[in-house]
Every structure is written in C-alpha cells, then in structure tokens.
Coordinates of C-alpha atoms in Angstrom, one line a residue:
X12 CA 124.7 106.5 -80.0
X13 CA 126.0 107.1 -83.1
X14 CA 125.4 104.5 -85.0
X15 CA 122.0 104.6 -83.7
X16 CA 121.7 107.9 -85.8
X17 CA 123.3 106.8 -88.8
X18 CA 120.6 103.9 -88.6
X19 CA 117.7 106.9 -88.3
X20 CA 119.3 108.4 -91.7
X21 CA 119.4 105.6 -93.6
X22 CA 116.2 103.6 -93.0
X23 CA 114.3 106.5 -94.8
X24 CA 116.8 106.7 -97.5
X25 CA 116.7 102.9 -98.1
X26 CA 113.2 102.7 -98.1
X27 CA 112.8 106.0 -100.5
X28 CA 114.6 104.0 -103.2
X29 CA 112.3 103.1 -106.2
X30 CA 112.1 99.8 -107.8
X31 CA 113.6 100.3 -111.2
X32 CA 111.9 98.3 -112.8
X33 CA 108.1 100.1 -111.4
X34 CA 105.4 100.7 -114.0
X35 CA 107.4 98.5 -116.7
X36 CA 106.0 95.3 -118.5
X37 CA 107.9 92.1 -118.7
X38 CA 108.5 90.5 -122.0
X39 CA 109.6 87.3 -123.0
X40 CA 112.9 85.6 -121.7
X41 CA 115.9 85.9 -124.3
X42 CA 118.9 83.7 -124.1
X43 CA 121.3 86.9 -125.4
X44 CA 121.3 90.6 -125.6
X45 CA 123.2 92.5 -127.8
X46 CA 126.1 94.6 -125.5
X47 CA 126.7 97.2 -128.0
X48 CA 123.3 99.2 -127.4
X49 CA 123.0 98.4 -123.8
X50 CA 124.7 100.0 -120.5
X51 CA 125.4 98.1 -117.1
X52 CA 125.6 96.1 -115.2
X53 CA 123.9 97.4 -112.3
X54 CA 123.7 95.3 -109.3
X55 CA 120.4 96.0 -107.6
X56 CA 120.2 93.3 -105.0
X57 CA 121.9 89.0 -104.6
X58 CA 119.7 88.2 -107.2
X59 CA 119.0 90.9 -109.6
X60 CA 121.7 92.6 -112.3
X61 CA 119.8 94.9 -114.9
X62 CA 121.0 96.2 -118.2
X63 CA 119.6 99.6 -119.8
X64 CA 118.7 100.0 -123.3
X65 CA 119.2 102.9 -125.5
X66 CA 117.4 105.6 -123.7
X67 CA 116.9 103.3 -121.1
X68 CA 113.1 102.6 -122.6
X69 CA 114.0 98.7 -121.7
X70 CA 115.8 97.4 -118.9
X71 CA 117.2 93.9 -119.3
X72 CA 116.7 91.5 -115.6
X73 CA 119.0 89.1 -114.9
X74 CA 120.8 87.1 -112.3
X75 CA 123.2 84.4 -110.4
X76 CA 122.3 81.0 -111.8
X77 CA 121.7 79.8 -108.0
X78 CA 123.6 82.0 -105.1
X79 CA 126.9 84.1 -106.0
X80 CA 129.4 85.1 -103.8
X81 CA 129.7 88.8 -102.9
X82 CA 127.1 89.8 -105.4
X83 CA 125.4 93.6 -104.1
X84 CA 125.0 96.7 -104.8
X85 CA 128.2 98.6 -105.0
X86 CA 130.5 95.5 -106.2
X87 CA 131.7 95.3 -109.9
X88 CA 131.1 92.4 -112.3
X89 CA 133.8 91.3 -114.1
X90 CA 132.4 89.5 -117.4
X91 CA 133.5 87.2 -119.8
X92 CA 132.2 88.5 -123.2
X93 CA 132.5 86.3 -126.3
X94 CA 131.3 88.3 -129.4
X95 CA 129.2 91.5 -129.3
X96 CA 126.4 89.5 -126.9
X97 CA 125.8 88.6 -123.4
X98 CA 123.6 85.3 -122.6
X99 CA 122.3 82.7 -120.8
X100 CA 125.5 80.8 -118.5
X101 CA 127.7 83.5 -119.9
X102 CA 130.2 83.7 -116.7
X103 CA 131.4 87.3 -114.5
X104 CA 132.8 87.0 -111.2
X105 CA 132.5 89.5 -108.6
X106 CA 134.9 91.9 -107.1
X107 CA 134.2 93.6 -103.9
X108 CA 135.2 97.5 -103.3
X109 CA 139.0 97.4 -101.6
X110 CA 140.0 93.8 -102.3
X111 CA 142.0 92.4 -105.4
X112 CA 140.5 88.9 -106.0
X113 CA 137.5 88.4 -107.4
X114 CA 134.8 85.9 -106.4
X115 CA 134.6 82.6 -107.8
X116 CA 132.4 81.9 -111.4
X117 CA 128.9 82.7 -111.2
X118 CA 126.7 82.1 -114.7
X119 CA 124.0 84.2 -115.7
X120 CA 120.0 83.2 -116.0
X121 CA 118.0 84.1 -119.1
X122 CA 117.5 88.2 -119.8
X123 CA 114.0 89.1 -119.7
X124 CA 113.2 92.7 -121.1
X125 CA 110.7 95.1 -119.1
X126 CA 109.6 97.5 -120.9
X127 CA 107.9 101.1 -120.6
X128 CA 104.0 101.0 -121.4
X129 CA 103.3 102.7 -124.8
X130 CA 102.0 106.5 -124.5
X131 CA 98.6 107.4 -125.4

C-alpha cells in the first residue's frame, strides 16, 4: 500500500520535469568543447549528458557512443580530460551512488550546441 503511494507522488513529479533543452535551437555538431567555460556533466537520461555554458545561454548534448553501463540520472561521470577540451570518443566511466567501482569505458558522440532564440 505504500509503495502504491509513493508511486501516486512521483508519477506527477516525473512527468512535471521540463525538457532542458525546450524552446532551444540546435546548432552544428562540434568534435570538442572548451571545459573551462562550461559546467556539468548532467546526466538527463541513458543517452543524453549535457554541458551548460556561461550563463547557461547554450547547453552542449551529448552521449554514450552505443549503450553505457549504469548511465542515469543521479550517477557521476568520471572523465578523462586531456588538455582544456572535451571531444568526440573522449572516454568517462560511470560510477553509481554507494558502490566503489566504476563502470567499464564508455566514449563520447559529437557535442551539438542548443541554443536560446535571440530576443526581439
């Protein structure tokens, strides 16, 4: 009976959460961003990780080249980071709330900016 209630609380909540990346325009796929004016990773869902820019005007999509273990919301990505950039089959693993070990390799896709329609 309980759970049955904690199931009636969180089916509203889940589906009140907005899609961050809602009234943004996608841009053209880069192979790198630059890591010192961005902040993330957030893990949104198995196949979306987004990095904010600056004032958080652009968000920066990525992903798991193919399926990565453990990847969700919640989870922390450990990266490798060569340089002051991130790119294309740049490699993170995953480590999951309560455990030690993180996931095998996973590799990153190409990082295409959305970005928030000019004022008029």
């Amino acid at each position: 009976m309980k759970a049955l209630a904690l199931l009636a609380i969180a089916l509203p909540l889940m589906a009140a959460r907005s899609d961050p990346l809602a009234d943004r325009i996608a841009g053209q796929p880069a192979d790198c961003i630059s890591l010192s004016s961005t902040n993330g990773p957030e893990i949104v869902d198995a196949h979306t990780i987004l990095y904010r820019q600056g004032a958080g005007r652009t968000v920066w999509k990525t992903g798991p080249v193919g399926a990565c273990p453990s990847l969700a919301p919640l989870n922390t990505l450990i990266v490798d980071v060569w340089g002051g950039q991130l790119c294309r089959n740049d490699r993170f693993r995953v480590l999951t709330p309560g455990t030690s070990i993180p996931s095998a390799y996973c590799r990153f896709t190409r990082f295409t900016p959305y970005t928030l329609p000019e004022k008029r």
